[in-house]
Coordinates of C-alpha atoms and ligand atoms in Angstrom, one line a residue:
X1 CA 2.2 7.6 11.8
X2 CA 3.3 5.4 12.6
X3 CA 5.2 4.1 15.8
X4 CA 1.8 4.1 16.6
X5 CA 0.4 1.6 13.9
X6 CA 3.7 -0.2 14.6
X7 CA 2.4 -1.1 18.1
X8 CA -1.1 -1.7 17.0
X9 CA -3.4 -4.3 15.5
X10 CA -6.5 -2.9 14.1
X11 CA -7.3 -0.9 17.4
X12 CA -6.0 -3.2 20.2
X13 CA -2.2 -2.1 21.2
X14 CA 0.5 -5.4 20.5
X15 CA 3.8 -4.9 20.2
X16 CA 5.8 -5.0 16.4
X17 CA 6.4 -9.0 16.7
X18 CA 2.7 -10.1 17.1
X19 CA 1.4 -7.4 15.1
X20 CA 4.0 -9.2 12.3
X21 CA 3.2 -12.5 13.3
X22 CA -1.0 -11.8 13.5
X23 CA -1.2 -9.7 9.9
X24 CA 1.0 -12.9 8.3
X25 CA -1.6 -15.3 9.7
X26 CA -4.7 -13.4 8.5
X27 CA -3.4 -12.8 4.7
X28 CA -2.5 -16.6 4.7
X29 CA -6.0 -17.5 6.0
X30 CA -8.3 -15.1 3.8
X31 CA -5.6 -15.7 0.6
X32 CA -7.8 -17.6 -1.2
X33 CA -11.1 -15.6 -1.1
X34 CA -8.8 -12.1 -0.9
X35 CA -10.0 -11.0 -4.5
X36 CA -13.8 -12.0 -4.3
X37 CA -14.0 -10.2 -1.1
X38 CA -12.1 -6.9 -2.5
X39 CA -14.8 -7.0 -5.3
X40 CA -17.9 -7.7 -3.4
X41 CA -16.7 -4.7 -0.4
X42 CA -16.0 -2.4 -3.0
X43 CA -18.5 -2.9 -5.6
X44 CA -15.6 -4.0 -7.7
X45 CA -14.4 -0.2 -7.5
X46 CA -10.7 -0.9 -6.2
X47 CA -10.7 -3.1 -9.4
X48 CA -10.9 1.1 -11.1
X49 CA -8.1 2.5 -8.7
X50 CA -5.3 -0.4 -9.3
X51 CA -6.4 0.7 -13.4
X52 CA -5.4 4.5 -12.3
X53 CA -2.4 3.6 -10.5
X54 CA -1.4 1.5 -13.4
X55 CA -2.0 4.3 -15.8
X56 CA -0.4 7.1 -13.7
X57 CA 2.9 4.4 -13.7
X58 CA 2.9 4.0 -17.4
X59 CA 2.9 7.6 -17.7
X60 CA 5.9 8.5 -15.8
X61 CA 7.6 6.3 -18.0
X62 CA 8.0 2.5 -16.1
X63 CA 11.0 0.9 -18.6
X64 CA 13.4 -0.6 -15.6
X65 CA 13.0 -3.0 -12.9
X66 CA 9.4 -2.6 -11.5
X67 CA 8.6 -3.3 -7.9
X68 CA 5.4 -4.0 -6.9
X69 CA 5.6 -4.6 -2.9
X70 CA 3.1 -6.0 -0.5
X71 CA 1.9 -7.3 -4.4
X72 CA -0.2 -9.9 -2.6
X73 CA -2.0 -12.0 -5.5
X74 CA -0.9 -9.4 -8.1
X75 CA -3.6 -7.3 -9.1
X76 CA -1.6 -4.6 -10.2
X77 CA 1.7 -6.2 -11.0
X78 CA -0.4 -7.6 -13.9
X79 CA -1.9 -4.3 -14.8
X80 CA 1.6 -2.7 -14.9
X81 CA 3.1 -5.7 -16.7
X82 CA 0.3 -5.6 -19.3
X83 CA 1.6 -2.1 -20.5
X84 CA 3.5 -1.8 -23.5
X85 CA 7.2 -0.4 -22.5
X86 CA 7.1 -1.4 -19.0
X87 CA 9.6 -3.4 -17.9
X88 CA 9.9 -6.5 -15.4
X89 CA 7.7 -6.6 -12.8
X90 CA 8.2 -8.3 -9.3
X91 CA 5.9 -9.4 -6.7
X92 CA 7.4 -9.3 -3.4
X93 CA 5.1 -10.1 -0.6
X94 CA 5.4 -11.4 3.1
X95 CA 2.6 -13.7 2.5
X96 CA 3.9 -17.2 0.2
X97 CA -0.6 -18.0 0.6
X98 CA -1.0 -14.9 -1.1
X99 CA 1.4 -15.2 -4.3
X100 CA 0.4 -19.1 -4.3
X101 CA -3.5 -17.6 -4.7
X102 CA -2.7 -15.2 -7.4
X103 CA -0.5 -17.6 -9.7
X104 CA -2.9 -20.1 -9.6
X105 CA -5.8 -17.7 -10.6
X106 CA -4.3 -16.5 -13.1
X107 CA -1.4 -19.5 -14.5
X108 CA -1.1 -17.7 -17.6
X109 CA 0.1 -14.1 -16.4
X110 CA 2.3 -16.3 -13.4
X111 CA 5.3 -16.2 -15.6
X112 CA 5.2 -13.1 -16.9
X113 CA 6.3 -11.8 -13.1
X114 CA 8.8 -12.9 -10.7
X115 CA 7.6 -13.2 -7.2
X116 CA 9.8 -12.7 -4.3
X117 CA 8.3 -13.9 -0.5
X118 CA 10.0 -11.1 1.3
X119 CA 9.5 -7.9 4.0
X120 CA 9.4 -4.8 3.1
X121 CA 11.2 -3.2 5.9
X122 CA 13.9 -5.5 4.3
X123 CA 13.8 -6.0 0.7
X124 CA 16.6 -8.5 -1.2
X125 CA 17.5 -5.3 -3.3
X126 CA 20.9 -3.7 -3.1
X127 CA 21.0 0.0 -2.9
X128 CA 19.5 2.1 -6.0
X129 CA 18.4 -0.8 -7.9
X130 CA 14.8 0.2 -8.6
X131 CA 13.3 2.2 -11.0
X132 CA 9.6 2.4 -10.0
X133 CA 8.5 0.7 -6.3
X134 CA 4.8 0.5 -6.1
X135 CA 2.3 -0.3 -2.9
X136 CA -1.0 -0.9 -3.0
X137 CA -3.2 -1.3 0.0
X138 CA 0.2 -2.7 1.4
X139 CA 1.8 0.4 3.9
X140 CA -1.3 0.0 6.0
X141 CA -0.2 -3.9 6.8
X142 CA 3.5 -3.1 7.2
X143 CA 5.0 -4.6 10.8
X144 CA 7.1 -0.9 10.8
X145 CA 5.5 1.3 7.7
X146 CA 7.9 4.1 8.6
X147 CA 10.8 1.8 8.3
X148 CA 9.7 0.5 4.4
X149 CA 8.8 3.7 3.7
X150 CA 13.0 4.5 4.3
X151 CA 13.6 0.6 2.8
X152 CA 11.3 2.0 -0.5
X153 CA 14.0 4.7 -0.5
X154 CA 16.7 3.0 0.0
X155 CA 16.4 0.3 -3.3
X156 CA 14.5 3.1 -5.3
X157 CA 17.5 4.8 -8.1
X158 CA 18.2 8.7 -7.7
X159 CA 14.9 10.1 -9.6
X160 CA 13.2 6.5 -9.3
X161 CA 9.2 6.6 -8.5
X162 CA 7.2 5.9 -5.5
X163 CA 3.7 4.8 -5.4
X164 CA 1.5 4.0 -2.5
X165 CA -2.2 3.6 -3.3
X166 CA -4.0 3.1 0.6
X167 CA -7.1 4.1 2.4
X168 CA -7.4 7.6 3.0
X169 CA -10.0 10.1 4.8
X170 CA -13.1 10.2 2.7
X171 CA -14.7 14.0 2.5
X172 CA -17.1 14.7 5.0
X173 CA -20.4 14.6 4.2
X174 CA -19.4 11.2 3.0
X175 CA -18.1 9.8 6.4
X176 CA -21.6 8.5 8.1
X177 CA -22.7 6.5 5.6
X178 CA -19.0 5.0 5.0
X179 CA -18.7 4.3 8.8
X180 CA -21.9 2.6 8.3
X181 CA -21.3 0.7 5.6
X182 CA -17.7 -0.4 7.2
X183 CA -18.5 -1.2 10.9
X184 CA -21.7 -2.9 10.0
X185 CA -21.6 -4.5 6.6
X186 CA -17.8 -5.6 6.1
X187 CA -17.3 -7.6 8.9
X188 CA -20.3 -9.9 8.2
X189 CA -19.5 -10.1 4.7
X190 CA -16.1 -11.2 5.4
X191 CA -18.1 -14.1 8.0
X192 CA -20.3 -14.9 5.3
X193 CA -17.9 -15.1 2.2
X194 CA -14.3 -15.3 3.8
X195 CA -15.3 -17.0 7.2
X196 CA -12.7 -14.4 9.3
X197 CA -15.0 -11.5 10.6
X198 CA -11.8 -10.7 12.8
X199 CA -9.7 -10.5 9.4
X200 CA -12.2 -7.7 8.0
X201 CA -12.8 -6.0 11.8
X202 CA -8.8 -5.6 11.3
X203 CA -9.2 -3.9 7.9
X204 CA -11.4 -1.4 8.6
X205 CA -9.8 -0.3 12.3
X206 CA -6.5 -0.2 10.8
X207 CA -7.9 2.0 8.0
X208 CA -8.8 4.5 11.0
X209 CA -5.8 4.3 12.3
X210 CA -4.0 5.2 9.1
X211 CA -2.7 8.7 8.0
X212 CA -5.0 10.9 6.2
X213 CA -3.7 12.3 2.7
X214 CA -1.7 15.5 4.6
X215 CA 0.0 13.1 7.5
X216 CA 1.0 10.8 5.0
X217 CA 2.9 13.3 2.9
X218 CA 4.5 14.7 6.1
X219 CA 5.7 10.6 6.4
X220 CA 6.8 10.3 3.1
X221 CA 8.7 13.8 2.9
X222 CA 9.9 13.1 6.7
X223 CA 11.4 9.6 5.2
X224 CA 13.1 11.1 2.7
X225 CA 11.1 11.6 -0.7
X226 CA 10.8 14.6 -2.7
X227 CA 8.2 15.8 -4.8
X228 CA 5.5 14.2 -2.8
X229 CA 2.0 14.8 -4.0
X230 CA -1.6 12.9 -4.0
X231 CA -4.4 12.1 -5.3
X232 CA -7.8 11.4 -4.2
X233 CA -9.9 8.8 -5.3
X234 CA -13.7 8.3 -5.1
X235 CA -14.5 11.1 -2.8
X236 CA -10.7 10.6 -0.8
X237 CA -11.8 7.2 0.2
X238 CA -8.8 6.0 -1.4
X239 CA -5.8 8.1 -2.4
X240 CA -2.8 7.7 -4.6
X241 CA 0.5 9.2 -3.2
X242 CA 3.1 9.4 -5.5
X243 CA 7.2 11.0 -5.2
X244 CA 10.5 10.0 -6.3
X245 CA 13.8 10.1 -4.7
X246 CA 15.9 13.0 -5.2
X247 CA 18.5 12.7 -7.7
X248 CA 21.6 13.0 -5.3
X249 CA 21.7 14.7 -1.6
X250 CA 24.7 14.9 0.5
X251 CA 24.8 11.7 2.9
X252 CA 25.7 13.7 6.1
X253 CA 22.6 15.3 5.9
X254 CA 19.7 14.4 8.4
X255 CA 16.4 13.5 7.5
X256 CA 14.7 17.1 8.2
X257 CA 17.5 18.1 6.8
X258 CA 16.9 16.2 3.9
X259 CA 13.3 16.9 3.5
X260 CA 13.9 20.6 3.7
X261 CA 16.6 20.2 0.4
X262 CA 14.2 18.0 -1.4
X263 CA 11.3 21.0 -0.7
X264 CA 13.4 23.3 -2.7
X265 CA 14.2 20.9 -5.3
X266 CA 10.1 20.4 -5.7
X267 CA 9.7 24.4 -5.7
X268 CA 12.1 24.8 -8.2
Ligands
SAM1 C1 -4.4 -5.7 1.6 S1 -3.2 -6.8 0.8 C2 -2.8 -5.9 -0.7 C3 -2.5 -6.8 -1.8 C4 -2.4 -6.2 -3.2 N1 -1.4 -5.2 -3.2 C5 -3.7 -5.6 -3.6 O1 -3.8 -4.4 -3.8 O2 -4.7 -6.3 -3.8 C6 -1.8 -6.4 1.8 C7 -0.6 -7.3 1.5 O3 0.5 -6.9 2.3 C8 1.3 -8.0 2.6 N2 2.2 -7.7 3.7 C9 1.9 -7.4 5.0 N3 2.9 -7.1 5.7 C10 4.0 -7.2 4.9 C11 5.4 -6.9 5.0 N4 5.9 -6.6 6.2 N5 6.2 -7.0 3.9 C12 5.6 -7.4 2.7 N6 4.3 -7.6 2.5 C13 3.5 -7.5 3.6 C14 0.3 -9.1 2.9 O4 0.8 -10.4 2.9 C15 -0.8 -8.8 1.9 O5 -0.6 -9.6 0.7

């Protein structure tokens, strides 16, 4: 992906420092208007795919320590939390505006979560500590995504679960009018409601930038995650990727290597 996006912001070229240092400065300034934009851009539609993420979390069985990273104001750490038989849920996000937004939004669900201000290419979690590490709209924002993609590895258990919700290519005959729609009617919403047109020009360039749903599964499988899979939401505007990490693999193996293992393990 992603040495590129690691030297990019939006589509101007930076290198990995400013690109952390500029993505922490626009989630602290748009923090407190973050969730009435995401409803107004989406029609309140990302408000449905956090609701299927949740769901397809329940379903694999979420007892455990529950990480939800790049968590932001905790959309869908609540969701998850709300579930009967899931276990504790923690915020971690890079963004201390962010977390401060969502607890005072919603003071009653605050406590119910722990929030950690952390990165995600290095989380306060020792090795195989984590049953079920979730992202949402977080991977794109990442200072080095391929690096918390291997960090996301590296805390999740032997047969813990992955989940990355993101941006992803919409079909075809839907592209125009979502181009449209993005380039033209996003960034003055975001000067109208948020004040931070660059904030919202960033969104929707590093949303070009991102993997598709195929590239992304070459990431994931290429960082070290087994039975990779996706699926698309509204039309492959957004996409749920979801994997786990492979019960035990020899250490001395390299990462093809590794991949390569973890394909047979999925085929079998
Ligand atoms: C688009 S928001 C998503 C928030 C939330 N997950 C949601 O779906 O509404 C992206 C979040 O990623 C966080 N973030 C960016 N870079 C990060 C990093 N390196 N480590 C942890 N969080 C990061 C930002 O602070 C922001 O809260």
């Amino acid at each position: 992906m992603t040495d590129d996006l690691k030297h990019s912001f939006g589509f101007q070229e930076v290198d990995t420092n400013e690109r952390r240092a500029r993505i922490r400065a626009l989630f602290d300034a748009i923090a407190g208007r973050y969730d009435l934009m995401n409803d107004l851009m989406s029609f309140g539609i990302h408000r449905l795919w956090k609701r299927t993420l949740a769901r397809m979390i329940a379903q694999g069985g979420s007892g455990g320590l529950i990480i939800d990273l790049a968590g932001g104001t905790g959309d869908v750490a609540r969701l998850v939390a709300r579930r009967p038989g899931n276990g504790k849920v923690v915020v971690v996000d890079a963004s201390v505006e962010m977390m401060k937004a969502g607890r005072k939004a919603h003071p009653r669900c605050a406590g119910a979560l722990a929030w950690v201000a952390a990165e995600g290419e290095r989380l306060p979690f020792g090795d195989d500590a984590v049953d079920v590490l979730t992202i949402a709209f977080g991977l794109r924002n990442m200072s080095d995504p391929d690096a918390a993609l291997r960090e996301a590895l590296r805390v999740l258990k032997p047969g813990g679960r992955f989940y990355c919700l993101e941006f992803s290519r919409p079909q075809w005959w839907l592209k125009p009018f979502y181009d449209l729609y993005s380039f033209l009617v996003i960034p003055r919403l975001g000067a109208m409601v948020a004040g931070e047109p660059s904030a919202y020009r960033y969104l929707i360039e590093s949303i070009r930038r991102f993997p598709g749903q195929k590239a992304l599964t070459d990431k994931m499988r290429y960082a070290g995650f087994s039975d990779v899979r996706w699926r698309n939401l509204s039309f492959g505007i957004a996409a749920i990727h979801h994997a786990r990490k492979a019960k035990a693999l020899p250490r001395h193996l390299g990462a093809e290597e590794r991949a390569a293992v973890q394909d047979m393990e999925g085929a079998a």
